[in-house]
Amino acid sequence: MANFSLSNGVEKPVKSQLRELRHQLNSISKSLADHGLDFEDLADEAEDFVHGARKNARRAAKHARKDIDVLSRAAHKAPASAGAVLIVAAAVGFGLGYLLHIAQDN
């Protein structure tokens, strides 16, 4: 019986594709370097940006939870006032959206 292995038929094309990808990455890195950019520096800056964005998103979520908690407690204490505030906020939001829509048409 023949010894069948998936790697027998796949290994050669995969190695060829890996060589091609390495060649393309080297070409991209050279092109970036020709324009005064370093691929490693760009990767580091992107990583720093993502780290900062994550940190800011966590901070914003923490503040949003605090604000929601405060609003929730206020709504339980004065439901009529909370309803009125929501209606006014919805009307203002609708009005601003309508004005922006009109401004974009002009």
PDB file of N, CA and C in Angstrom:
ATOM      1  N   MET A   1       0.842  -1.179   0.000  1.00  0.00           N
ATOM      2  CA  MET A   1       0.000   0.000   0.000  1.00  0.00           C
ATOM      3  C   MET A   1       0.891   1.248   0.000  1.00  0.00           C
ATOM      4  N   ALA A   2       0.507   2.265  -0.708  1.00  0.00           N
ATOM      5  CA  ALA A   2       1.309   3.478  -0.844  1.00  0.00           C
ATOM      6  C   ALA A   2       1.232   4.311   0.427  1.00  0.00           C
ATOM      7  N   ASN A   3       2.332   4.899   0.799  1.00  0.00           N
ATOM      8  CA  ASN A   3       2.396   5.776   1.961  1.00  0.00           C
ATOM      9  C   ASN A   3       1.974   7.175   1.519  1.00  0.00           C
ATOM     10  N   PHE A   4       0.783   7.590   1.940  1.00  0.00           N
ATOM     11  CA  PHE A   4       0.250   8.885   1.521  1.00  0.00           C
ATOM     12  C   PHE A   4       0.443   9.898   2.633  1.00  0.00           C
ATOM     13  N   SER A   5       0.975  11.028   2.284  1.00  0.00           N
ATOM     14  CA  SER A   5       1.167  12.101   3.241  1.00  0.00           C
ATOM     15  C   SER A   5       0.752  13.407   2.580  1.00  0.00           C
ATOM     16  N   LEU A   6       0.032  14.200   3.320  1.00  0.00           N
ATOM     17  CA  LEU A   6      -0.406  15.490   2.773  1.00  0.00           C
ATOM     18  C   LEU A   6       0.781  16.372   2.428  1.00  0.00           C
ATOM     19  N   SER A   7       1.841  16.247   3.191  1.00  0.00           N
ATOM     20  CA  SER A   7       2.990  17.125   2.962  1.00  0.00           C
ATOM     21  C   SER A   7       3.700  16.807   1.652  1.00  0.00           C
ATOM     22  N   ASN A   8       3.532  15.599   1.128  1.00  0.00           N
ATOM     23  CA  ASN A   8       4.201  15.257  -0.129  1.00  0.00           C
ATOM     24  C   ASN A   8       3.763  16.166  -1.270  1.00  0.00           C
ATOM     25  N   GLY A   9       2.468  16.400  -1.408  1.00  0.00           N
ATOM     26  CA  GLY A   9       1.975  17.199  -2.521  1.00  0.00           C
ATOM     27  C   GLY A   9       1.866  18.675  -2.228  1.00  0.00           C
ATOM     28  N   VAL A  10       1.960  19.066  -0.957  1.00  0.00           N
ATOM     29  CA  VAL A  10       1.720  20.454  -0.569  1.00  0.00           C
ATOM     30  C   VAL A  10       3.017  21.198  -0.266  1.00  0.00           C
ATOM     31  N   GLU A  11       4.021  20.488   0.170  1.00  0.00           N
ATOM     32  CA  GLU A  11       5.244  21.125   0.643  1.00  0.00           C
ATOM     33  C   GLU A  11       5.908  22.003  -0.418  1.00  0.00           C
ATOM     34  N   LYS A  12       6.029  21.525  -1.620  1.00  0.00           N
ATOM     35  CA  LYS A  12       6.710  22.267  -2.676  1.00  0.00           C
ATOM     36  C   LYS A  12       5.990  23.568  -3.031  1.00  0.00           C
ATOM     37  N   PRO A  13       4.644  23.535  -3.275  1.00  0.00           N
ATOM     38  CA  PRO A  13       3.960  24.807  -3.581  1.00  0.00           C
ATOM     39  C   PRO A  13       4.001  25.810  -2.423  1.00  0.00           C
ATOM     40  N   VAL A  14       3.921  25.306  -1.186  1.00  0.00           N
ATOM     41  CA  VAL A  14       3.949  26.202  -0.025  1.00  0.00           C
ATOM     42  C   VAL A  14       5.311  26.870   0.081  1.00  0.00           C
ATOM     43  N   LYS A  15       6.381  26.103  -0.112  1.00  0.00           N
ATOM     44  CA  LYS A  15       7.720  26.694  -0.062  1.00  0.00           C
ATOM     45  C   LYS A  15       7.881  27.746  -1.154  1.00  0.00           C
ATOM     46  N   SER A  16       7.333  27.460  -2.314  1.00  0.00           N
ATOM     47  CA  SER A  16       7.404  28.415  -3.421  1.00  0.00           C
ATOM     48  C   SER A  16       6.648  29.699  -3.068  1.00  0.00           C
ATOM     49  N   GLN A  17       5.468  29.554  -2.470  1.00  0.00           N
ATOM     50  CA  GLN A  17       4.687  30.734  -2.074  1.00  0.00           C
ATOM     51  C   GLN A  17       5.396  31.525  -0.985  1.00  0.00           C
ATOM     52  N   LEU A  18       6.029  30.825  -0.043  1.00  0.00           N
ATOM     53  CA  LEU A  18       6.772  31.521   1.012  1.00  0.00           C
ATOM     54  C   LEU A  18       7.941  32.316   0.429  1.00  0.00           C
ATOM     55  N   ARG A  19       8.650  31.722  -0.534  1.00  0.00           N
ATOM     56  CA  ARG A  19       9.742  32.448  -1.196  1.00  0.00           C
ATOM     57  C   ARG A  19       9.212  33.703  -1.885  1.00  0.00           C
ATOM     58  N   GLU A  20       8.081  33.563  -2.555  1.00  0.00           N
ATOM     59  CA  GLU A  20       7.481  34.706  -3.255  1.00  0.00           C
ATOM     60  C   GLU A  20       7.063  35.797  -2.271  1.00  0.00           C
ATOM     61  N   LEU A  21       6.468  35.396  -1.138  1.00  0.00           N
ATOM     62  CA  LEU A  21       6.065  36.374  -0.117  1.00  0.00           C
ATOM     63  C   LEU A  21       7.282  37.096   0.466  1.00  0.00           C
ATOM     64  N   ARG A  22       8.357  36.344   0.735  1.00  0.00           N
ATOM     65  CA  ARG A  22       9.583  36.979   1.244  1.00  0.00           C
ATOM     66  C   ARG A  22      10.130  37.983   0.234  1.00  0.00           C
ATOM     67  N   HIS A  23      10.097  37.592  -1.024  1.00  0.00           N
ATOM     68  CA  HIS A  23      10.563  38.489  -2.087  1.00  0.00           C
ATOM     69  C   HIS A  23       9.708  39.761  -2.124  1.00  0.00           C
ATOM     70  N   GLN A  24       8.391  39.607  -2.004  1.00  0.00           N
ATOM     71  CA  GLN A  24       7.505  40.770  -2.024  1.00  0.00           C
ATOM     72  C   GLN A  24       7.737  41.664  -0.813  1.00  0.00           C
ATOM     73  N   LEU A  25       7.916  41.057   0.368  1.00  0.00           N
ATOM     74  CA  LEU A  25       8.190  41.858   1.567  1.00  0.00           C
ATOM     75  C   LEU A  25       9.498  42.617   1.434  1.00  0.00           C
ATOM     76  N   ASN A  26      10.516  41.968   0.898  1.00  0.00           N
ATOM     77  CA  ASN A  26      11.798  42.654   0.680  1.00  0.00           C
ATOM     78  C   ASN A  26      11.629  43.802  -0.307  1.00  0.00           C
ATOM     79  N   SER A  27      10.837  43.574  -1.333  1.00  0.00           N
ATOM     80  CA  SER A  27      10.598  44.621  -2.329  1.00  0.00           C
ATOM     81  C   SER A  27       9.856  45.804  -1.704  1.00  0.00           C
ATOM     82  N   ILE A  28       8.856  45.511  -0.880  1.00  0.00           N
ATOM     83  CA  ILE A  28       8.096  46.578  -0.202  1.00  0.00           C
ATOM     84  C   ILE A  28       9.010  47.344   0.748  1.00  0.00           C
ATOM     85  N   SER A  29       9.818  46.611   1.519  1.00  0.00           N
ATOM     86  CA  SER A  29      10.741  47.266   2.452  1.00  0.00           C
ATOM     87  C   SER A  29      11.718  48.168   1.706  1.00  0.00           C
ATOM     88  N   LYS A  30      12.226  47.694   0.572  1.00  0.00           N
ATOM     89  CA  LYS A  30      13.158  48.504  -0.225  1.00  0.00           C
ATOM     90  C   LYS A  30      12.466  49.747  -0.761  1.00  0.00           C
ATOM     91  N   SER A  31      11.239  49.583  -1.236  1.00  0.00           N
ATOM     92  CA  SER A  31      10.487  50.718  -1.765  1.00  0.00           C
ATOM     93  C   SER A  31      10.234  51.753  -0.670  1.00  0.00           C
ATOM     94  N   LEU A  32       9.870  51.284   0.519  1.00  0.00           N
ATOM     95  CA  LEU A  32       9.658  52.200   1.641  1.00  0.00           C
ATOM     96  C   LEU A  32      10.967  52.912   2.011  1.00  0.00           C
ATOM     97  N   ALA A  33      12.058  52.163   2.017  1.00  0.00           N
ATOM     98  CA  ALA A  33      13.358  52.751   2.349  1.00  0.00           C
ATOM     99  C   ALA A  33      13.752  53.796   1.315  1.00  0.00           C
ATOM    100  N   ASP A  34      13.432  53.540   0.050  1.00  0.00           N
ATOM    101  CA  ASP A  34      13.738  54.512  -1.000  1.00  0.00           C
ATOM    102  C   ASP A  34      12.989  55.822  -0.782  1.00  0.00           C
ATOM    103  N   HIS A  35      11.856  55.750  -0.113  1.00  0.00           N
ATOM    104  CA  HIS A  35      11.064  56.952   0.176  1.00  0.00           C
ATOM    105  C   HIS A  35      11.349  57.497   1.577  1.00  0.00           C
ATOM    106  N   GLY A  36      12.402  56.974   2.195  1.00  0.00           N
ATOM    107  CA  GLY A  36      12.811  57.481   3.504  1.00  0.00           C
ATOM    108  C   GLY A  36      12.034  56.891   4.656  1.00  0.00           C
ATOM    109  N   LEU A  37      11.364  55.763   4.438  1.00  0.00           N
ATOM    110  CA  LEU A  37      10.598  55.126   5.500  1.00  0.00           C
ATOM    111  C   LEU A  37      11.203  53.767   5.828  1.00  0.00           C
ATOM    112  N   ASP A  38      11.218  53.444   7.099  1.00  0.00           N
ATOM    113  CA  ASP A  38      11.721  52.150   7.529  1.00  0.00           C
ATOM    114  C   ASP A  38      10.549  51.290   7.965  1.00  0.00           C
ATOM    115  N   PHE A  39      10.450  50.087   7.409  1.00  0.00           N
ATOM    116  CA  PHE A  39       9.333  49.184   7.703  1.00  0.00           C
ATOM    117  C   PHE A  39       9.240  48.912   9.199  1.00  0.00           C
ATOM    118  N   GLU A  40      10.377  48.675   9.849  1.00  0.00           N
ATOM    119  CA  GLU A  40      10.383  48.388  11.286  1.00  0.00           C
ATOM    120  C   GLU A  40       9.879  49.593  12.084  1.00  0.00           C
ATOM    121  N   ASP A  41      10.298  50.799  11.685  1.00  0.00           N
ATOM    122  CA  ASP A  41       9.833  52.002  12.367  1.00  0.00           C
ATOM    123  C   ASP A  41       8.331  52.169  12.206  1.00  0.00           C
ATOM    124  N   LEU A  42       7.835  51.922  10.989  1.00  0.00           N
ATOM    125  CA  LEU A  42       6.395  52.018  10.751  1.00  0.00           C
ATOM    126  C   LEU A  42       5.637  51.003  11.588  1.00  0.00           C
ATOM    127  N   ALA A  43       6.167  49.790  11.679  1.00  0.00           N
ATOM    128  CA  ALA A  43       5.516  48.753  12.478  1.00  0.00           C
ATOM    129  C   ALA A  43       5.496  49.156  13.953  1.00  0.00           C
ATOM    130  N   ASP A  44       6.607  49.716  14.442  1.00  0.00           N
ATOM    131  CA  ASP A  44       6.670  50.164  15.838  1.00  0.00           C
ATOM    132  C   ASP A  44       5.670  51.290  16.097  1.00  0.00           C
ATOM    133  N   GLU A  45       5.595  52.240  15.172  1.00  0.00           N
ATOM    134  CA  GLU A  45       4.651  53.344  15.326  1.00  0.00           C
ATOM    135  C   GLU A  45       3.217  52.847  15.297  1.00  0.00           C
ATOM    136  N   ALA A  46       2.926  51.900  14.427  1.00  0.00           N
ATOM    137  CA  ALA A  46       1.581  51.335  14.354  1.00  0.00           C
ATOM    138  C   ALA A  46       1.243  50.619  15.658  1.00  0.00           C
ATOM    139  N   GLU A  47       2.210  49.890  16.200  1.00  0.00           N
ATOM    140  CA  GLU A  47       1.989  49.191  17.471  1.00  0.00           C
ATOM    141  C   GLU A  47       1.728  50.191  18.594  1.00  0.00           C
ATOM    142  N   ASP A  48       2.502  51.272  18.634  1.00  0.00           N
ATOM    143  CA  ASP A  48       2.292  52.309  19.647  1.00  0.00           C
ATOM    144  C   ASP A  48       0.912  52.942  19.490  1.00  0.00           C
ATOM    145  N   PHE A  49       0.511  53.190  18.240  1.00  0.00           N
ATOM    146  CA  PHE A  49      -0.800  53.773  17.984  1.00  0.00           C
ATOM    147  C   PHE A  49      -1.911  52.856  18.474  1.00  0.00           C
ATOM    148  N   VAL A  50      -1.813  51.575  18.170  1.00  0.00           N
ATOM    149  CA  VAL A  50      -2.832  50.612  18.591  1.00  0.00           C
ATOM    150  C   VAL A  50      -2.873  50.525  20.108  1.00  0.00           C
ATOM    151  N   HIS A  51      -1.702  50.514  20.740  1.00  0.00           N
ATOM    152  CA  HIS A  51      -1.651  50.467  22.204  1.00  0.00           C
ATOM    153  C   HIS A  51      -2.342  51.692  22.807  1.00  0.00           C
ATOM    154  N   GLY A  52      -2.038  52.867  22.260  1.00  0.00           N
ATOM    155  CA  GLY A  52      -2.664  54.097  22.754  1.00  0.00           C
ATOM    156  C   GLY A  52      -4.166  54.107  22.513  1.00  0.00           C
ATOM    157  N   ALA A  53      -4.586  53.617  21.354  1.00  0.00           N
ATOM    158  CA  ALA A  53      -6.020  53.575  21.043  1.00  0.00           C
ATOM    159  C   ALA A  53      -6.743  52.631  22.000  1.00  0.00           C
ATOM    160  N   ARG A  54      -6.115  51.482  22.289  1.00  0.00           N
ATOM    161  CA  ARG A  54      -6.713  50.530  23.239  1.00  0.00           C
ATOM    162  C   ARG A  54      -6.857  51.159  24.617  1.00  0.00           C
ATOM    163  N   LYS A  55      -5.797  51.844  25.032  1.00  0.00           N
ATOM    164  CA  LYS A  55      -5.800  52.492  26.348  1.00  0.00           C
ATOM    165  C   LYS A  55      -6.907  53.550  26.416  1.00  0.00           C
ATOM    166  N   ASN A  56      -7.031  54.355  25.357  1.00  0.00           N
ATOM    167  CA  ASN A  56      -8.072  55.381  25.320  1.00  0.00           C
ATOM    168  C   ASN A  56      -9.467  54.764  25.272  1.00  0.00           C
ATOM    169  N   ALA A  57      -9.612  53.661  24.558  1.00  0.00           N
ATOM    170  CA  ALA A  57     -10.919  52.999  24.478  1.00  0.00           C
ATOM    171  C   ALA A  57     -11.326  52.456  25.840  1.00  0.00           C
ATOM    172  N   ARG A  58     -10.371  51.872  26.560  1.00  0.00           N
ATOM    173  CA  ARG A  58     -10.677  51.383  27.915  1.00  0.00           C
ATOM    174  C   ARG A  58     -11.087  52.536  28.826  1.00  0.00           C
ATOM    175  N   ARG A  59     -10.352  53.633  28.726  1.00  0.00           N
ATOM    176  CA  ARG A  59     -10.654  54.791  29.557  1.00  0.00           C
ATOM    177  C   ARG A  59     -12.043  55.350  29.225  1.00  0.00           C
ATOM    178  N   ALA A  60     -12.356  55.439  27.935  1.00  0.00           N
ATOM    179  CA  ALA A  60     -13.669  55.933  27.513  1.00  0.00           C
ATOM    180  C   ALA A  60     -14.782  55.007  27.983  1.00  0.00           C
ATOM    181  N   ALA A  61     -14.555  53.692  27.898  1.00  0.00           N
ATOM    182  CA  ALA A  61     -15.566  52.732  28.357  1.00  0.00           C
ATOM    183  C   ALA A  61     -15.786  52.864  29.859  1.00  0.00           C
ATOM    184  N   LYS A  62     -14.705  53.069  30.596  1.00  0.00           N
ATOM    185  CA  LYS A  62     -14.816  53.238  32.054  1.00  0.00           C
ATOM    186  C   LYS A  62     -15.643  54.482  32.383  1.00  0.00           C
ATOM    187  N   HIS A  63     -15.364  55.576  31.694  1.00  0.00           N
ATOM    188  CA  HIS A  63     -16.128  56.806  31.928  1.00  0.00           C
ATOM    189  C   HIS A  63     -17.578  56.636  31.498  1.00  0.00           C
ATOM    190  N   ALA A  64     -17.816  55.950  30.407  1.00  0.00           N
ATOM    191  CA  ALA A  64     -19.189  55.731  29.939  1.00  0.00           C
ATOM    192  C   ALA A  64     -19.963  54.910  30.960  1.00  0.00           C
ATOM    193  N   ARG A  65     -19.322  53.877  31.526  1.00  0.00           N
ATOM    194  CA  ARG A  65     -20.002  53.073  32.554  1.00  0.00           C
ATOM    195  C   ARG A  65     -20.355  53.932  33.763  1.00  0.00           C
ATOM    196  N   LYS A  66     -19.413  54.800  34.166  1.00  0.00           N
ATOM    197  CA  LYS A  66     -19.687  55.692  35.303  1.00  0.00           C
ATOM    198  C   LYS A  66     -20.876  56.604  34.994  1.00  0.00           C
ATOM    199  N   ASP A  67     -20.856  57.202  33.788  1.00  0.00           N
ATOM    200  CA  ASP A  67     -21.936  58.112  33.401  1.00  0.00           C
ATOM    201  C   ASP A  67     -23.274  57.386  33.324  1.00  0.00           C
ATOM    202  N   ILE A  68     -23.262  56.181  32.787  1.00  0.00           N
ATOM    203  CA  ILE A  68     -24.498  55.406  32.698  1.00  0.00           C
ATOM    204  C   ILE A  68     -25.011  55.069  34.085  1.00  0.00           C
ATOM    205  N   ASP A  69     -24.112  54.747  34.997  1.00  0.00           N
ATOM    206  CA  ASP A  69     -24.512  54.444  36.373  1.00  0.00           C
ATOM    207  C   ASP A  69     -25.153  55.670  37.022  1.00  0.00           C
ATOM    208  N   VAL A  70     -24.537  56.837  36.820  1.00  0.00           N
ATOM    209  CA  VAL A  70     -25.086  58.083  37.384  1.00  0.00           C
ATOM    210  C   VAL A  70     -26.464  58.368  36.787  1.00  0.00           C
ATOM    211  N   LEU A  71     -26.585  58.240  35.475  1.00  0.00           N
ATOM    212  CA  LEU A  71     -27.878  58.485  34.821  1.00  0.00           C
ATOM    213  C   LEU A  71     -28.928  57.488  35.273  1.00  0.00           C
ATOM    214  N   SER A  72     -28.527  56.256  35.462  1.00  0.00           N
ATOM    215  CA  SER A  72     -29.465  55.229  35.903  1.00  0.00           C
ATOM    216  C   SER A  72     -30.001  55.547  37.292  1.00  0.00           C
ATOM    217  N   ARG A  73     -29.107  55.935  38.194  1.00  0.00           N
ATOM    218  CA  ARG A  73     -29.562  56.299  39.544  1.00  0.00           C
ATOM    219  C   ARG A  73     -30.464  57.523  39.516  1.00  0.00           C
ATOM    220  N   ALA A  74     -30.119  58.507  38.695  1.00  0.00           N
ATOM    221  CA  ALA A  74     -30.957  59.709  38.588  1.00  0.00           C
ATOM    222  C   ALA A  74     -32.324  59.361  37.999  1.00  0.00           C
ATOM    223  N   ALA A  75     -32.359  58.465  37.019  1.00  0.00           N
ATOM    224  CA  ALA A  75     -33.631  58.078  36.406  1.00  0.00           C
ATOM    225  C   ALA A  75     -34.512  57.337  37.400  1.00  0.00           C
ATOM    226  N   HIS A  76     -33.927  56.543  38.285  1.00  0.00           N
ATOM    227  CA  HIS A  76     -34.718  55.842  39.298  1.00  0.00           C
ATOM    228  C   HIS A  76     -35.292  56.815  40.322  1.00  0.00           C
ATOM    229  N   LYS A  77     -34.554  57.887  40.617  1.00  0.00           N
ATOM    230  CA  LYS A  77     -35.030  58.861  41.602  1.00  0.00           C
ATOM    231  C   LYS A  77     -36.110  59.764  41.020  1.00  0.00           C
ATOM    232  N   ALA A  78     -35.988  60.134  39.752  1.00  0.00           N
ATOM    233  CA  ALA A  78     -36.954  61.050  39.136  1.00  0.00           C
ATOM    234  C   ALA A  78     -37.264  60.579  37.712  1.00  0.00           C
ATOM    235  N   PRO A  79     -38.149  59.576  37.574  1.00  0.00           N
ATOM    236  CA  PRO A  79     -38.422  59.025  36.250  1.00  0.00           C
ATOM    237  C   PRO A  79     -39.050  60.032  35.284  1.00  0.00           C
ATOM    238  N   ALA A  80     -39.887  60.921  35.770  1.00  0.00           N
ATOM    239  CA  ALA A  80     -40.529  61.899  34.883  1.00  0.00           C
ATOM    240  C   ALA A  80     -39.491  62.864  34.309  1.00  0.00           C
ATOM    241  N   SER A  81     -38.591  63.306  35.146  1.00  0.00           N
ATOM    242  CA  SER A  81     -37.533  64.208  34.676  1.00  0.00           C
ATOM    243  C   SER A  81     -36.621  63.504  33.679  1.00  0.00           C
ATOM    244  N   ALA A  82     -36.316  62.249  33.939  1.00  0.00           N
ATOM    245  CA  ALA A  82     -35.454  61.492  33.034  1.00  0.00           C
ATOM    246  C   ALA A  82     -36.131  61.339  31.676  1.00  0.00           C
ATOM    247  N   GLY A  83     -37.416  61.084  31.683  1.00  0.00           N
ATOM    248  CA  GLY A  83     -38.154  60.965  30.426  1.00  0.00           C
ATOM    249  C   GLY A  83     -38.140  62.272  29.648  1.00  0.00           C
ATOM    250  N   ALA A  84     -38.314  63.376  30.360  1.00  0.00           N
ATOM    251  CA  ALA A  84     -38.310  64.684  29.709  1.00  0.00           C
ATOM    252  C   ALA A  84     -36.936  64.985  29.108  1.00  0.00           C
ATOM    253  N   VAL A  85     -35.877  64.653  29.827  1.00  0.00           N
ATOM    254  CA  VAL A  85     -34.520  64.880  29.327  1.00  0.00           C
ATOM    255  C   VAL A  85     -34.281  64.045  28.071  1.00  0.00           C
ATOM    256  N   LEU A  86     -34.737  62.798  28.077  1.00  0.00           N
ATOM    257  CA  LEU A  86     -34.562  61.943  26.902  1.00  0.00           C
ATOM    258  C   LEU A  86     -35.323  62.477  25.700  1.00  0.00           C
ATOM    259  N   ILE A  87     -36.522  62.993  25.910  1.00  0.00           N
ATOM    260  CA  ILE A  87     -37.308  63.554  24.812  1.00  0.00           C
ATOM    261  C   ILE A  87     -36.609  64.786  24.230  1.00  0.00           C
ATOM    262  N   VAL A  88     -36.124  65.655  25.101  1.00  0.00           N
ATOM    263  CA  VAL A  88     -35.421  66.856  24.641  1.00  0.00           C
ATOM    264  C   VAL A  88     -34.142  66.465  23.888  1.00  0.00           C
ATOM    265  N   ALA A  89     -33.385  65.492  24.421  1.00  0.00           N
ATOM    266  CA  ALA A  89     -32.154  65.056  23.761  1.00  0.00           C
ATOM    267  C   ALA A  89     -32.464  64.449  22.392  1.00  0.00           C
ATOM    268  N   ALA A  90     -33.529  63.683  22.294  1.00  0.00           N
ATOM    269  CA  ALA A  90     -33.917  63.093  21.006  1.00  0.00           C
ATOM    270  C   ALA A  90     -34.312  64.182  20.017  1.00  0.00           C
ATOM    271  N   ALA A  91     -35.046  65.186  20.485  1.00  0.00           N
ATOM    272  CA  ALA A  91     -35.469  66.272  19.602  1.00  0.00           C
ATOM    273  C   ALA A  91     -34.262  67.070  19.109  1.00  0.00           C
ATOM    274  N   VAL A  92     -33.334  67.342  19.998  1.00  0.00           N
ATOM    275  CA  VAL A  92     -32.125  68.081  19.606  1.00  0.00           C
ATOM    276  C   VAL A  92     -31.315  67.253  18.609  1.00  0.00           C
ATOM    277  N   GLY A  93     -31.156  65.962  18.873  1.00  0.00           N
ATOM    278  CA  GLY A  93     -30.427  65.092  17.965  1.00  0.00           C
ATOM    279  C   GLY A  93     -31.087  65.025  16.598  1.00  0.00           C
ATOM    280  N   PHE A  94     -32.402  64.921  16.574  1.00  0.00           N
ATOM    281  CA  PHE A  94     -33.128  64.892  15.314  1.00  0.00           C
ATOM    282  C   PHE A  94     -32.936  66.214  14.563  1.00  0.00           C
ATOM    283  N   GLY A  95     -33.046  67.313  15.287  1.00  0.00           N
ATOM    284  CA  GLY A  95     -32.882  68.631  14.664  1.00  0.00           C
ATOM    285  C   GLY A  95     -31.485  68.811  14.069  1.00  0.00           C
ATOM    286  N   LEU A  96     -30.458  68.418  14.819  1.00  0.00           N
ATOM    287  CA  LEU A  96     -29.085  68.525  14.309  1.00  0.00           C
ATOM    288  C   LEU A  96     -28.877  67.630  13.088  1.00  0.00           C
ATOM    289  N   GLY A  97     -29.413  66.429  13.140  1.00  0.00           N
ATOM    290  CA  GLY A  97     -29.303  65.524  11.992  1.00  0.00           C
ATOM    291  C   GLY A  97     -29.995  66.092  10.770  1.00  0.00           C
ATOM    292  N   TYR A  98     -31.161  66.699  10.974  1.00  0.00           N
ATOM    293  CA  TYR A  98     -31.907  67.304   9.871  1.00  0.00           C
ATOM    294  C   TYR A  98     -31.128  68.472   9.268  1.00  0.00           C
ATOM    295  N   LEU A  99     -30.567  69.306  10.135  1.00  0.00           N
ATOM    296  CA  LEU A  99     -29.783  70.455   9.653  1.00  0.00           C
ATOM    297  C   LEU A  99     -28.539  70.001   8.885  1.00  0.00           C
ATOM    298  N   LEU A 100     -27.869  68.965   9.371  1.00  0.00           N
ATOM    299  CA  LEU A 100     -26.707  68.431   8.661  1.00  0.00           C
ATOM    300  C   LEU A 100     -27.093  67.870   7.315  1.00  0.00           C
ATOM    301  N   HIS A 101     -28.234  67.215   7.254  1.00  0.00           N
ATOM    302  CA  HIS A 101     -28.720  66.666   5.992  1.00  0.00           C
ATOM    303  C   HIS A 101     -29.006  67.778   4.978  1.00  0.00           C
ATOM    304  N   ILE A 102     -29.633  68.820   5.451  1.00  0.00           N
ATOM    305  CA  ILE A 102     -29.933  69.954   4.574  1.00  0.00           C
ATOM    306  C   ILE A 102     -28.641  70.615   4.102  1.00  0.00           C
ATOM    307  N   ALA A 103     -27.677  70.775   5.021  1.00  0.00           N
ATOM    308  CA  ALA A 103     -26.407  71.409   4.681  1.00  0.00           C
ATOM    309  C   ALA A 103     -25.632  70.586   3.653  1.00  0.00           C
ATOM    310  N   GLN A 104     -25.721  69.281   3.682  1.00  0.00           N
ATOM    311  CA  GLN A 104     -25.012  68.419   2.732  1.00  0.00           C
ATOM    312  C   GLN A 104     -25.646  68.481   1.358  1.00  0.00           C
ATOM    313  N   ASP A 105     -26.935  68.720   1.284  1.00  0.00           N
ATOM    314  CA  ASP A 105     -27.618  68.812  -0.010  1.00  0.00           C
ATOM    315  C   ASP A 105     -27.248  70.072  -0.761  1.00  0.00           C
ATOM    316  N   ASN A 106     -26.844  71.103  -0.039  1.00  0.00           N
ATOM    317  CA  ASN A 106     -26.515  72.383  -0.692  1.00  0.00           C
ATOM    318  C   ASN A 106     -25.154  72.383  -1.227  1.00  0.00           C
TER     319      ASN A 106
END
